Coordinates of C-alpha atoms in Angstrom, one line a residue:
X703 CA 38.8 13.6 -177.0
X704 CA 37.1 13.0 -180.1
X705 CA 37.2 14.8 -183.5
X706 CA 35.9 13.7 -187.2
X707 CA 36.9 16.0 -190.0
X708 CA 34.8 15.9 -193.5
X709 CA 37.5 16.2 -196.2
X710 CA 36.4 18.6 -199.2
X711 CA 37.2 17.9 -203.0
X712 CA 39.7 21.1 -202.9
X713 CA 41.1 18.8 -200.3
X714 CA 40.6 21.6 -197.2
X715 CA 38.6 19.6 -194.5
X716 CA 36.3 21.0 -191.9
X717 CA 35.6 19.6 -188.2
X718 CA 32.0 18.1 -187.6
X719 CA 30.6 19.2 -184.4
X720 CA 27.8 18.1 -182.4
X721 CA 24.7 19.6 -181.8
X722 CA 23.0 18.6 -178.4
X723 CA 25.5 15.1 -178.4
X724 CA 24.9 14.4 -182.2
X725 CA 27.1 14.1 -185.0
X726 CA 25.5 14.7 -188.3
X727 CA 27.4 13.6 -191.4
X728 CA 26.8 12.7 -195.2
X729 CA 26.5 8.6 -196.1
X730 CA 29.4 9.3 -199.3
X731 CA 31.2 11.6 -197.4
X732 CA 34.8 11.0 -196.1
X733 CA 36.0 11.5 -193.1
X734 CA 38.7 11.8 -191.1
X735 CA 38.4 10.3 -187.1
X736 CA 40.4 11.5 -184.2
X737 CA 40.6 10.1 -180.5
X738 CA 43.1 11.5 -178.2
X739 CA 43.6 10.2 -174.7
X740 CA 46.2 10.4 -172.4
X741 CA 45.9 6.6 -171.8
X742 CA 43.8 4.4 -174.1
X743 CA 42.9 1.1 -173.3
X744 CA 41.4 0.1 -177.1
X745 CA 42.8 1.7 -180.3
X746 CA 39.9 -0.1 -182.1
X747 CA 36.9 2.4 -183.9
X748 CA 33.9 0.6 -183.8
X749 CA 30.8 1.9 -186.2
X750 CA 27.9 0.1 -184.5
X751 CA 29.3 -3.7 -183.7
X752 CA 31.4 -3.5 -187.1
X753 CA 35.3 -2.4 -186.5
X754 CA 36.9 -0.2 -189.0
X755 CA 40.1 -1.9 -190.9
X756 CA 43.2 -1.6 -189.8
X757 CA 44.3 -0.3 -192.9
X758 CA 42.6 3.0 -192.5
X759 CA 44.6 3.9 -189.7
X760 CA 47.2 6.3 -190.1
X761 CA 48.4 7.0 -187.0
X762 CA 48.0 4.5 -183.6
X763 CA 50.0 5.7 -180.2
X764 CA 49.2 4.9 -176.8
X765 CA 46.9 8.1 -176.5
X766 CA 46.3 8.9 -180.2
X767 CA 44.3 7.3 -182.7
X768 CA 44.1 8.4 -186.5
X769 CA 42.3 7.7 -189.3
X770 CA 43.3 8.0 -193.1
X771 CA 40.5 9.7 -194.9
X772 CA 37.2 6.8 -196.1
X773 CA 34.0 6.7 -196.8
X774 CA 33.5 5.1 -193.2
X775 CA 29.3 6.0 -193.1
X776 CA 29.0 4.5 -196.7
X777 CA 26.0 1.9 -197.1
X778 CA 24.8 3.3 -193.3
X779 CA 21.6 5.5 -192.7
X780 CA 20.1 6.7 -189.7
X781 CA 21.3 6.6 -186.3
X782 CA 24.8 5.5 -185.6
X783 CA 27.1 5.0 -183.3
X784 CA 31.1 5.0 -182.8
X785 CA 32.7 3.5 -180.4
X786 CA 36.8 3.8 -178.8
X787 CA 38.1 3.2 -176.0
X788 CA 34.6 2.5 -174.1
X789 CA 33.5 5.7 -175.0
X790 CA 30.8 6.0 -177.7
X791 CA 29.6 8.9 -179.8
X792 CA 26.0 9.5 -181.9
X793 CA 25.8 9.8 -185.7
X794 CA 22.6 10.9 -187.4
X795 CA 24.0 9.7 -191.3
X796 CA 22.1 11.2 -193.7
X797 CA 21.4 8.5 -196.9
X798 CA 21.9 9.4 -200.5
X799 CA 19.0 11.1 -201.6
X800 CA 16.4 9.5 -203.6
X801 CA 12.7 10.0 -203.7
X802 CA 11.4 9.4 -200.1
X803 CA 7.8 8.2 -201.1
X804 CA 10.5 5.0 -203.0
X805 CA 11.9 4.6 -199.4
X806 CA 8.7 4.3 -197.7
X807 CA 7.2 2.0 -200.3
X808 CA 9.9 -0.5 -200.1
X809 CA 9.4 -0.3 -195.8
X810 CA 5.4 -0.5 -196.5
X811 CA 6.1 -3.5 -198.9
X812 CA 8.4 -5.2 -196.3
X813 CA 5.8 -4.7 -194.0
X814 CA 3.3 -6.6 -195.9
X815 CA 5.2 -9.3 -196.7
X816 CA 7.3 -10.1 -194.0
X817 CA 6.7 -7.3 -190.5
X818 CA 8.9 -9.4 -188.3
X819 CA 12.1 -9.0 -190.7
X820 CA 12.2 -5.2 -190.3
X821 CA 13.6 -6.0 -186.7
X822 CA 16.9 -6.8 -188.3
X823 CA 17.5 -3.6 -189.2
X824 CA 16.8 -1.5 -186.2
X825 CA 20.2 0.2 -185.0
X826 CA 21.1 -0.5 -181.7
X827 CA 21.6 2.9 -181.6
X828 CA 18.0 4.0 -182.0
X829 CA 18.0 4.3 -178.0
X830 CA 20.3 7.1 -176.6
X831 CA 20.7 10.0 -174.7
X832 CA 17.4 11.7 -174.5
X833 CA 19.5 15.3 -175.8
X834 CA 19.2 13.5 -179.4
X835 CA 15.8 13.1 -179.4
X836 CA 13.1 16.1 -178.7
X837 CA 10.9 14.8 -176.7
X838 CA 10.0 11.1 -176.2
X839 CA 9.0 9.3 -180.0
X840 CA 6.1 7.4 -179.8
X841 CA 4.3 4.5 -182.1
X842 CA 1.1 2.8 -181.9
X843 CA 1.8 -0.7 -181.3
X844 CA -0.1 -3.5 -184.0
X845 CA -0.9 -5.9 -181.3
X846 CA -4.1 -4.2 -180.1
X847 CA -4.9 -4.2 -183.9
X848 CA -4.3 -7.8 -183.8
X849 CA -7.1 -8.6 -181.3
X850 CA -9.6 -6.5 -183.1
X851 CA -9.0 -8.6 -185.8
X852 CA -9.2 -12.0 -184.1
X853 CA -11.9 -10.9 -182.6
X854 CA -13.5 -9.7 -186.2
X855 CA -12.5 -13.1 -187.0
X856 CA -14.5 -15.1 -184.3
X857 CA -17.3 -13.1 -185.2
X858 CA -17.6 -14.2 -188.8
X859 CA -16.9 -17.9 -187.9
X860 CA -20.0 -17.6 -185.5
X861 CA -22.2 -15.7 -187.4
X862 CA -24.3 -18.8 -189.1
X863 CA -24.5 -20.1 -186.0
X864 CA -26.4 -17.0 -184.9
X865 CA -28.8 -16.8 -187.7
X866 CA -29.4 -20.1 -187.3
X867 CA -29.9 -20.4 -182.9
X868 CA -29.8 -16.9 -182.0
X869 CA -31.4 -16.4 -178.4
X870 CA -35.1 -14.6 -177.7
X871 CA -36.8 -14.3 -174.5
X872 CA -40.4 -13.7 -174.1
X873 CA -42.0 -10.4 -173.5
X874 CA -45.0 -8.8 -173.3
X875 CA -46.0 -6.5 -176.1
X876 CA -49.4 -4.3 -176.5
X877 CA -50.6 -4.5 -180.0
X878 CA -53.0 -3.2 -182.2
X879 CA -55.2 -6.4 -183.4
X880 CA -58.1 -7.3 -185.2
X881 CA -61.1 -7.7 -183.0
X882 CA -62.8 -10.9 -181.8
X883 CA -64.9 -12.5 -178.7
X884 CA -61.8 -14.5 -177.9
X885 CA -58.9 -11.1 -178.6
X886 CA -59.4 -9.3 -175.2
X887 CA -59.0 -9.2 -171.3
X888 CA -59.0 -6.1 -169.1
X889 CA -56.1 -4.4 -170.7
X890 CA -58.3 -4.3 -174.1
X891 CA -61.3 -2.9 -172.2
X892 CA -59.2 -0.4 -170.8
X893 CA -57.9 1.0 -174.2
X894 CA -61.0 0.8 -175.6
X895 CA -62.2 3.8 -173.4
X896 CA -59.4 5.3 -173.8
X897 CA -59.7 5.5 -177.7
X898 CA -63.5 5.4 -178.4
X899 CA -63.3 6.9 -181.6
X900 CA -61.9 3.9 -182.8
X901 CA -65.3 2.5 -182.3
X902 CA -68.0 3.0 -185.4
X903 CA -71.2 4.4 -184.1
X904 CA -74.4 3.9 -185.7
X905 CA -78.2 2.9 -184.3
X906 CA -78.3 0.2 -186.8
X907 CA -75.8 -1.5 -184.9
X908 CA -78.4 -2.2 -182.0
X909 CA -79.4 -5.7 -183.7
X910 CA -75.7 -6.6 -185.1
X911 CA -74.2 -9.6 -183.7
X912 CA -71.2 -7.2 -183.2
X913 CA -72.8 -4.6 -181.9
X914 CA -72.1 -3.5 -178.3
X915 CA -74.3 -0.6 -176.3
X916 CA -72.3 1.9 -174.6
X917 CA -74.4 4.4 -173.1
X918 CA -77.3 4.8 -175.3
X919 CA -75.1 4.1 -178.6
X920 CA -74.8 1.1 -180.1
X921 CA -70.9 0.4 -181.9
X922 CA -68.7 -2.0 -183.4
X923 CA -65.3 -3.3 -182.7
X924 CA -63.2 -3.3 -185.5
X925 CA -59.8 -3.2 -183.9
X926 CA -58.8 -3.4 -180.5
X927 CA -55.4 -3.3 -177.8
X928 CA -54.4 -6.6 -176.8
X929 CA -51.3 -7.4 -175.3
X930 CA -49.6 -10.9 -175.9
X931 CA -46.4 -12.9 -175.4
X932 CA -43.7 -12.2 -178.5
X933 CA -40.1 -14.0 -179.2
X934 CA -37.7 -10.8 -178.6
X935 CA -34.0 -10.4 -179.8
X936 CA -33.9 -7.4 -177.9
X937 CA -32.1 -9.0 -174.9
X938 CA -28.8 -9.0 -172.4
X939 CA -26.8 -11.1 -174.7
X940 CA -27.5 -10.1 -178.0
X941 CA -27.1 -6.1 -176.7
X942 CA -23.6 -7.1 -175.6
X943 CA -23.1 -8.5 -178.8
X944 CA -24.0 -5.5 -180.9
X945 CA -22.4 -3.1 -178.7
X946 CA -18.7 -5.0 -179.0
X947 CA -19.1 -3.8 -182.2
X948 CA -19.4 0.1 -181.2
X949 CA -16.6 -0.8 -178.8
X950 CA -14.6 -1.3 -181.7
X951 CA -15.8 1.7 -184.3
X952 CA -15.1 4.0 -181.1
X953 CA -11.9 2.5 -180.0
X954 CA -10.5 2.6 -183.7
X955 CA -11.9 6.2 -184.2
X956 CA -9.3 7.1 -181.5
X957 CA -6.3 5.4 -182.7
X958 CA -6.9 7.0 -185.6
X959 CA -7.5 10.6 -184.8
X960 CA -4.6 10.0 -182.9
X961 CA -2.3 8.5 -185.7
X962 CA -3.5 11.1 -188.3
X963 CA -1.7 13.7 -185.0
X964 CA 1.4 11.8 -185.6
X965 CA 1.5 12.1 -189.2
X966 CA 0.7 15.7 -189.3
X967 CA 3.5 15.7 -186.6
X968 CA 6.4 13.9 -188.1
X969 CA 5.8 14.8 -191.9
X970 CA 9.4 16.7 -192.6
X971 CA 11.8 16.1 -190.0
X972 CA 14.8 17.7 -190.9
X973 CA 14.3 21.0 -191.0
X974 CA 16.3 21.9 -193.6
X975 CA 16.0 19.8 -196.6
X976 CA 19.2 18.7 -198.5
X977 CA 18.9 18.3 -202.5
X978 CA 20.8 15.2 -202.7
X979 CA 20.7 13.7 -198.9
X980 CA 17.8 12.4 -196.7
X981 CA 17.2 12.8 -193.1
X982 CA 15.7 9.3 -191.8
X983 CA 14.1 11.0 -189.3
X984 CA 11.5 11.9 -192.4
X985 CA 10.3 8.2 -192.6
X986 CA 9.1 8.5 -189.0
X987 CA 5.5 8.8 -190.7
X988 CA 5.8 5.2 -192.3
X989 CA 5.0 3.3 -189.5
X990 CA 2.1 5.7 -188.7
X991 CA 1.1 5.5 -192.5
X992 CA 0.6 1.3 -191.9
X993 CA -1.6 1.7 -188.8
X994 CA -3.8 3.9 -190.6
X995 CA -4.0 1.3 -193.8
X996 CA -4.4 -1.3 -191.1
X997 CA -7.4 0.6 -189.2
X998 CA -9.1 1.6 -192.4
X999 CA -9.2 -2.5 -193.0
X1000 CA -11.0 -3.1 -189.6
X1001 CA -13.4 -0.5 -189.8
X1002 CA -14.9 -1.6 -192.7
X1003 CA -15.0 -5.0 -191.8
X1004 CA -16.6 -4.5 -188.6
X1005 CA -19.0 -2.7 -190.3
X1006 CA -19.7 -4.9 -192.7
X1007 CA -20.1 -7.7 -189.8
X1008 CA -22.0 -5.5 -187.6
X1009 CA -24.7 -5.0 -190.3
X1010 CA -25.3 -8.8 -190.3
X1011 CA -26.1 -9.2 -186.9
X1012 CA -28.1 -6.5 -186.8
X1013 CA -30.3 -8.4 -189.2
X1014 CA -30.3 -11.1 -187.0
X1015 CA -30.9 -9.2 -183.8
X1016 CA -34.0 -7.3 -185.0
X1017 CA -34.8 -4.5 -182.5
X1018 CA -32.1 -5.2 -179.7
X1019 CA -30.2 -2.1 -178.6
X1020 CA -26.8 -2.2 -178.4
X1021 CA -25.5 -2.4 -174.9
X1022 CA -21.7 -1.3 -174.7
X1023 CA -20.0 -2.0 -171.2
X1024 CA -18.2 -5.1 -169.8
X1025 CA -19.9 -8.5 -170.1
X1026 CA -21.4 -10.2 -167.4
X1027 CA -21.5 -13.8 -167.4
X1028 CA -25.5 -14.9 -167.7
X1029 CA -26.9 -18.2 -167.9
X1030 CA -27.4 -17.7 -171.8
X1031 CA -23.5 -16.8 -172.1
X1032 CA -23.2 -20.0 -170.2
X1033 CA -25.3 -22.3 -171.6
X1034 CA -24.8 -21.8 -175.5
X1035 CA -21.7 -22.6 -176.5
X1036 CA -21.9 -20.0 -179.6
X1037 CA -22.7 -17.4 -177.4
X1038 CA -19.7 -18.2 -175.0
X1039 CA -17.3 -18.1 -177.7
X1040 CA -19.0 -14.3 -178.0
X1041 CA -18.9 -13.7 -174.5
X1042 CA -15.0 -15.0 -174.3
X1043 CA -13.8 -12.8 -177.1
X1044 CA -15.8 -9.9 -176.3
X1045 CA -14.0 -10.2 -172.5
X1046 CA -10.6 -10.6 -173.9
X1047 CA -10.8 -7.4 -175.8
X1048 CA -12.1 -5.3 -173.0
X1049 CA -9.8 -6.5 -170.4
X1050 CA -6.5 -6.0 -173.1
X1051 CA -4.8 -2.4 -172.3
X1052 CA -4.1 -1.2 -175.0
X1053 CA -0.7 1.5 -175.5
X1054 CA -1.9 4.4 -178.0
X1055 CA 1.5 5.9 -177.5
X1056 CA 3.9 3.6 -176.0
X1057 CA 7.9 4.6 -176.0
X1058 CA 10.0 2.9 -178.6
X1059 CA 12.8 2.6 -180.9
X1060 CA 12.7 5.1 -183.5
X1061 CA 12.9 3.6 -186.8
X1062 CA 16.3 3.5 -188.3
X1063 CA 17.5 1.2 -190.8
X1064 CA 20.9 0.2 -189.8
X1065 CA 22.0 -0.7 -193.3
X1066 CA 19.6 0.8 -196.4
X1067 CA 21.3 -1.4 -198.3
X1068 CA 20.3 -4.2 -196.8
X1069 CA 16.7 -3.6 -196.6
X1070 CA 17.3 -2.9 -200.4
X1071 CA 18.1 -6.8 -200.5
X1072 CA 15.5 -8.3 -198.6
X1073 CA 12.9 -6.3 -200.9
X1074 CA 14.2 -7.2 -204.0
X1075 CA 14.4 -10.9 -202.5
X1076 CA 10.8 -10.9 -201.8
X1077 CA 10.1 -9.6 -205.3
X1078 CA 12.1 -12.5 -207.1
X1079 CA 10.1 -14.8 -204.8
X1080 CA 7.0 -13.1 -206.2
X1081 CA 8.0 -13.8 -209.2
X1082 CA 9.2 -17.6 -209.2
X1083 CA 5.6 -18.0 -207.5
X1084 CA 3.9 -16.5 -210.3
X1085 CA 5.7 -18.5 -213.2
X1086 CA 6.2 -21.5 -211.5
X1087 CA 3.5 -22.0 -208.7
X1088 CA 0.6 -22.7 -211.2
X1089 CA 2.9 -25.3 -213.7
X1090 CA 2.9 -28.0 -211.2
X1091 CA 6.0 -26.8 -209.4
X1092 CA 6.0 -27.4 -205.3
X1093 CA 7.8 -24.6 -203.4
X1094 CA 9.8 -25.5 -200.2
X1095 CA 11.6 -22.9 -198.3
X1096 CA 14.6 -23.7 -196.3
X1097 CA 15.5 -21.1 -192.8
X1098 CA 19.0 -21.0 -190.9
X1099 CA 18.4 -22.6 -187.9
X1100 CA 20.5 -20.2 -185.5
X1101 CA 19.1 -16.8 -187.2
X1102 CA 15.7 -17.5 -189.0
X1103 CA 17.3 -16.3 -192.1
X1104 CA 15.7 -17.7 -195.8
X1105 CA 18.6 -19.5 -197.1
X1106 CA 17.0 -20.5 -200.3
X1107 CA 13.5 -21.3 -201.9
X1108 CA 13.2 -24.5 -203.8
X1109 CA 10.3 -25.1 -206.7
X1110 CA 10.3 -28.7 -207.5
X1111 CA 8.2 -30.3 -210.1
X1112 CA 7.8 -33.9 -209.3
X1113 CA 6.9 -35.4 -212.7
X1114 CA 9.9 -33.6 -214.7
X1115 CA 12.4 -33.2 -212.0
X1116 CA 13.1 -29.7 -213.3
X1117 CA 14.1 -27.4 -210.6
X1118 CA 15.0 -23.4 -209.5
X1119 CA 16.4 -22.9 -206.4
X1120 CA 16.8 -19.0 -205.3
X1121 CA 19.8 -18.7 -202.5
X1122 CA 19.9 -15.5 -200.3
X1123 CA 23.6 -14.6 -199.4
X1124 CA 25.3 -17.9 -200.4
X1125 CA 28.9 -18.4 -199.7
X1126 CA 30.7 -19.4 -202.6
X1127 CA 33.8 -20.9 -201.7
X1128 CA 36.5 -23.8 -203.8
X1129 CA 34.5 -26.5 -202.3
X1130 CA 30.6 -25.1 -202.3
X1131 CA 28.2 -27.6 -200.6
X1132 CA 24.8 -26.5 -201.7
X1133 CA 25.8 -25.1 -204.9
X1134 CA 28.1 -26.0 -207.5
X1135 CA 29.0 -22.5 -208.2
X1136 CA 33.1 -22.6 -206.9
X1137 CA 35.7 -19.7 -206.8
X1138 CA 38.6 -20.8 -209.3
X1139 CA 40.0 -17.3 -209.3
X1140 CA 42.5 -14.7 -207.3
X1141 CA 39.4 -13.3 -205.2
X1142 CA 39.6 -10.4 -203.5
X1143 CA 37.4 -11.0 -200.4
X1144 CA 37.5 -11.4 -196.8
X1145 CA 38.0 -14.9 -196.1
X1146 CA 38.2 -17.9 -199.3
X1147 CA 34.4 -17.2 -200.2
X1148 CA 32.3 -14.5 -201.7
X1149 CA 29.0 -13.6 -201.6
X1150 CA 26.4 -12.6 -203.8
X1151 CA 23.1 -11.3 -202.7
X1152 CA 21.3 -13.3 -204.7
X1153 CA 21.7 -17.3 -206.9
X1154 CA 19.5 -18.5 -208.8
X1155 CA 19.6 -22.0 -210.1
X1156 CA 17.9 -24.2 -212.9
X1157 CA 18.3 -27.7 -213.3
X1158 CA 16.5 -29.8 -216.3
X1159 CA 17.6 -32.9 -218.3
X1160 CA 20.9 -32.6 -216.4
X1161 CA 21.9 -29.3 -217.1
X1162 CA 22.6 -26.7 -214.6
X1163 CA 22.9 -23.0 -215.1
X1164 CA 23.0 -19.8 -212.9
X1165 CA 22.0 -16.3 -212.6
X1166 CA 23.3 -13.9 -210.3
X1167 CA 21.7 -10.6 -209.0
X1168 CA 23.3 -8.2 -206.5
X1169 CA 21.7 -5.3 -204.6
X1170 CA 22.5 -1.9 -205.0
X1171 CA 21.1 1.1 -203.5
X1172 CA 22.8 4.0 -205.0
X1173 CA 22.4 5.7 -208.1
X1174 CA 23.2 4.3 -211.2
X1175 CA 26.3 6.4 -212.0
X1176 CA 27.6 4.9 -208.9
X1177 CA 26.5 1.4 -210.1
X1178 CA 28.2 1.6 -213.0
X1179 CA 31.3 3.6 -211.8
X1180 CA 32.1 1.8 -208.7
X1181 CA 30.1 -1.5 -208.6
X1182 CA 30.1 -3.0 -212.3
X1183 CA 33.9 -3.8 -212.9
X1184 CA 34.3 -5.2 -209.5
X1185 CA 31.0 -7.3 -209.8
X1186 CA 32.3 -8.6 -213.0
X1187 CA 35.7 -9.5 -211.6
X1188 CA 34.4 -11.7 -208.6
X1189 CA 31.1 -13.4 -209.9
X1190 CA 32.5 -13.6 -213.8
X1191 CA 35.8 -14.1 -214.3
X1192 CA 36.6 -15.6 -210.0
X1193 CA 33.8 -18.0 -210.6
X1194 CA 33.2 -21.3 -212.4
X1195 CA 30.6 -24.1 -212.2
X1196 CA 32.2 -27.7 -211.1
X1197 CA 32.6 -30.2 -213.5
X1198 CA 32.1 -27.4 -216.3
X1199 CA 35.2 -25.8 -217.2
X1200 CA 34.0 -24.0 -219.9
X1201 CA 31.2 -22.7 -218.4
X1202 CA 30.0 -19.6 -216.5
X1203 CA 27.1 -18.2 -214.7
X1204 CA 24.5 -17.4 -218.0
X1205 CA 23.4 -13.8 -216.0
X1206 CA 25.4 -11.3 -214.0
X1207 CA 22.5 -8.5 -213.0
X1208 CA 23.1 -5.7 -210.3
X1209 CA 19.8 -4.3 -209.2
X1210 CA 19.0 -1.0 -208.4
X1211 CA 16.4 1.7 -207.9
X1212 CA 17.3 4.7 -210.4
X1213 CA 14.4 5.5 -212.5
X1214 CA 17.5 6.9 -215.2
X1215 CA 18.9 4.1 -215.8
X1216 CA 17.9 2.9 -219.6
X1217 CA 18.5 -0.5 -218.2
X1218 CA 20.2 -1.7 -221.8
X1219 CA 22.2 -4.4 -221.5
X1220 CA 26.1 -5.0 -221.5
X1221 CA 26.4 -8.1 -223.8
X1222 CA 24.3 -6.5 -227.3
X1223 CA 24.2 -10.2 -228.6
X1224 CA 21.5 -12.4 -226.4
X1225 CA 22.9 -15.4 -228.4
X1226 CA 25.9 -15.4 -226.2
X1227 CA 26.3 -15.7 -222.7
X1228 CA 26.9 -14.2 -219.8
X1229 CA 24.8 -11.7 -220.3
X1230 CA 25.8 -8.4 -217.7
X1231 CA 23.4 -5.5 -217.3
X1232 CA 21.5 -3.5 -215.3
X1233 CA 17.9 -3.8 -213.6
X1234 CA 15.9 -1.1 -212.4
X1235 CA 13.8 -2.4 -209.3
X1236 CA 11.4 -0.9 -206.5
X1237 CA 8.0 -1.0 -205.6
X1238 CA 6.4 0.8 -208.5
X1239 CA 8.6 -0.8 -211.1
X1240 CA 10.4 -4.5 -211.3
X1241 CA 8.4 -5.7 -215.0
X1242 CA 11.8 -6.2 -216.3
X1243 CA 13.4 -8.3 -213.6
X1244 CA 9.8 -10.1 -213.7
X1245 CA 10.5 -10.6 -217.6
X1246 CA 14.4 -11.9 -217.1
X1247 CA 13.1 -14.2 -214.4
X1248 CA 10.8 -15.8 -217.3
X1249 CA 13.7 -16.1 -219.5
X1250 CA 15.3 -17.8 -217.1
X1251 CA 12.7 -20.6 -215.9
X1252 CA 11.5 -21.0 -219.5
X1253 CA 13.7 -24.2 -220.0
X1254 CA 11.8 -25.5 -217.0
X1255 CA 8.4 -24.9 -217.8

């Protein structure tokens, strides 16, 4: 049997209980776990694929395992799950609560720059038992999206060759012409009595050259029905063409009345709203949010595209059904190309609401870290990308994870290299960053979210930033002096032992933090303080990066 007790500040505790198989609890809460079994085969507690330390256990019997009280959810949000004794229990953990449009714009910024990174951070508990979820949770998947736009692509690559060879077949058209002895056959004859008051009557037409008798009356011709041969767009293959492109406004009008359902759907998903925790189940409407952004792009452009062949394909009618392969989509190669694209998105099924994973980020904090890595990229390419500085970015081989960015300038040899989650150990490979102090970590390395380091006329220096998503009280109450201790005081820089890393900055998203700095005196060095950071606001970490690359520039 399982239990879990939250432990209150008067030091009473009170049991959590599950609603339809789900534990809810609070991210800084502790708690208190119980498992009692007659037999147990594993006296292990396993919080996704992380076991808790042994030191948090108070009590372990062969049927009874107890916890001491911790902040066991700490630095999770979303769906969880614990595991003992190959039994496994579900967690929704609420996060510490900051502004939710802040959490969705670090998730929409992600997205932008790097989509296939967010799979990192999916729980492997987003699937469970379908009690926990109401209902199946649907998405609309981008890769339909994808093919509009590859398609939208081919489109624009082929559109000079259209204006330039686009096909016309020869019809027949009746027009109204200027008449002449040669302008005429039956057709014209015919018309003629059908619309004799085009004809001007007058006796004094009797001796004019012009002049025909019909009846007693004498007339002339001025204009007349002919019908003559004419180069016409308005054929097979150019209707096919233009009616891909109301294929596409139709099909996107869908997916979006659809998504706009889902967003009216999802918006608020707890249903009772806490004032200082979030319910993840609330950024359901993110991924929904990005589709629409995304479909907004590709009407527009198909618009815009459409328009231009319409001015090629003067007077053709748009013809929306499956292509059939003619001689002309045959023979020109421009219009196979068309004919080939136009297929492939007709024939792709496409999943408007296809099951899958909810999204949960496993650790916030660790999306925290991959945003704020992607914004010191940004800003190393904008100092450094236009001064005649290469960049060069180096991936681990077994998990596709950026180990660090290099900007090189050839002529000067000055370089900044940005490390993501270096280990910093006595003997450091890449770096020359080395522990030379008692550290308290796991293992004989630490690591820091973030390195940065400079090199010009043989000099090397270092900055380091770590990653906190929490609240600045916290930052400075429970992160700082720690912080300090392990990348200050535990670390020097080899062959320098007088030296230390210049910066020590910890990152964070509170929009109360005055951001002042630790060290008053920015003669001396290091130089400890804090940074706010997120989507709306990094200017200052944008102006400390410049401070520090200005040696190389």
């Amino acid at each position: 049997m399982f239990r879990i007790f939250e432990l209150n500040k008067n030091g009473s505790r009170n049991e959590i209980l599950p609603i339809d198989g789900l534990y809810t609890v609070h991210e800084l809460g502790s708690y208190q776990l119980e498992y009692h079994q007659i037999m147990t085969s594993s006296s292990i507690f396993f919080i996704e694929d992380e076991c808790i330390n042994y030191k948090h256990i108070k009590e372990n019997t062969s049927n009874s395992i107890v916890t001491t009280p911790n902040r066991f959810f700490e630095d999770y949000f979303g769906f969880a799950k614990i595991s003992i004794n190959n039994e496994s229990f579900q967690f929704n953990i609420l996060g510490e609560k900051f502004d939710l449009s802040e959490i969705q714009e670090i998730i929409m910024f992600l997205y932008e720059k790097d989509h296939s990174t967010l799979n990192t951070f999916i729980s492997k508990s987003s699937t469970g038992a379908s009690k926990i979820y109401d209902g199946k949770e649907y998405v609309y998947s981008s890769k339909y999206l994808n093919l509009i736009s590859h398609t939208l692509n081919s489109f624009e690559q082929l559109f000079s060759t259209f204006k330039s060879i686009p096909h016309t077949v020869v019809r027949k058209e009746f027009a109204i012409t200027n008449y002449s002895n040669e302008v005429g056959d039956y057709k014209s004859i015919e018309w003629l009595f059908q619309n004799l008051d085009t004809i001007d009557f007058d006796p004094s037409y009797k001796n004019h050259p012009d002049g025909m008798s019909i009846g007693t009356n004498y007339g002339v011709v001025d204009k007349v029905g002919v019908e003559r041969n004419i180069s016409s767009f308005n054929n097979y293959e150019n209707g096919i063409i233009l009616g891909a492109f109301e294929y596409v406004r139709l099909v996107l009008s869908e997916i979006e009345d659809l998504v706009r359902f889902e967003i009216s759907k999802n918006i608020g998903g707890s249903e009772e709203p806490s004032l200082h925790y979030v319910d993840f189940r609330d950024l359901k409407v993110v991924p929904f949010i990005k589709f629409l952004s995304t479909i907004e792009d590709l009407k527009r452009r198909s618009e815009k595209i459409n328009a231009q062949y319409i001015s090629i394909f003067r007077g053709a009618k748009p013809i929306n059904k499956f292509p059939k392969l003619s001689p002309v989509f045959q023979k020109f190669r421009h219009y196979q190309r068309a004919f080939l694209a136009i297929r492939d998105l007709k024939v792709s099924k496409y999943d408007l609401v296809g099951e899958i994973q909810l999204l949960n980020v496993r650790k916030l904090s660790q999306l925290y870290e991959l945003f704020n890595l992607h914004c010191i990229i940004d800003c190393f390419d904008k100092l450094l990308l236009n001064g005649g500085f290469e960049k060069e970015m180096v991936v681990a081989e077994d998990s596709g994870q950026i180990e660090y960015i290099a900007y090189t300038n050839s002529q000067t040899k000055a370089q900044a290299r940005v490390f993501y989650a270096p280990k910093i150990s006595e003997s450091s490979v890449d770096l020359d960053l080395v522990l030379i102090g008692r550290v308290q970590v796991v293992g004989t390395y630490c690591c820091p979210d973030f390195v940065i380091e400079t090199s010009a006329n043989g000099k090397i220096k270092y900055a380091i930033f770590d990653a906190k998503y929490s609240k600045i009280g916290n930052v400075l109450g429970k992160y700082l002096s720690p912080s300090i201790q392990k990348y200050i005081i535990d670390l020097g820089i080899r062959n320098a032992p007088y030296q230390k890393p210049d910066y020590l900055v910890l990152l964070h998203p509170d929009s109360t933090d005055n951001e002042s700095d630790l060290i008053y005196n920015t003669n001396h060095f290091p130089q400890i303080g804090t940074i706010i950071s997120k989507p709306s606001n990094y200017i200052k970490l944008f102006e400390l990066a410049r401070s520090i690359v200005k040696n190389l520039i």
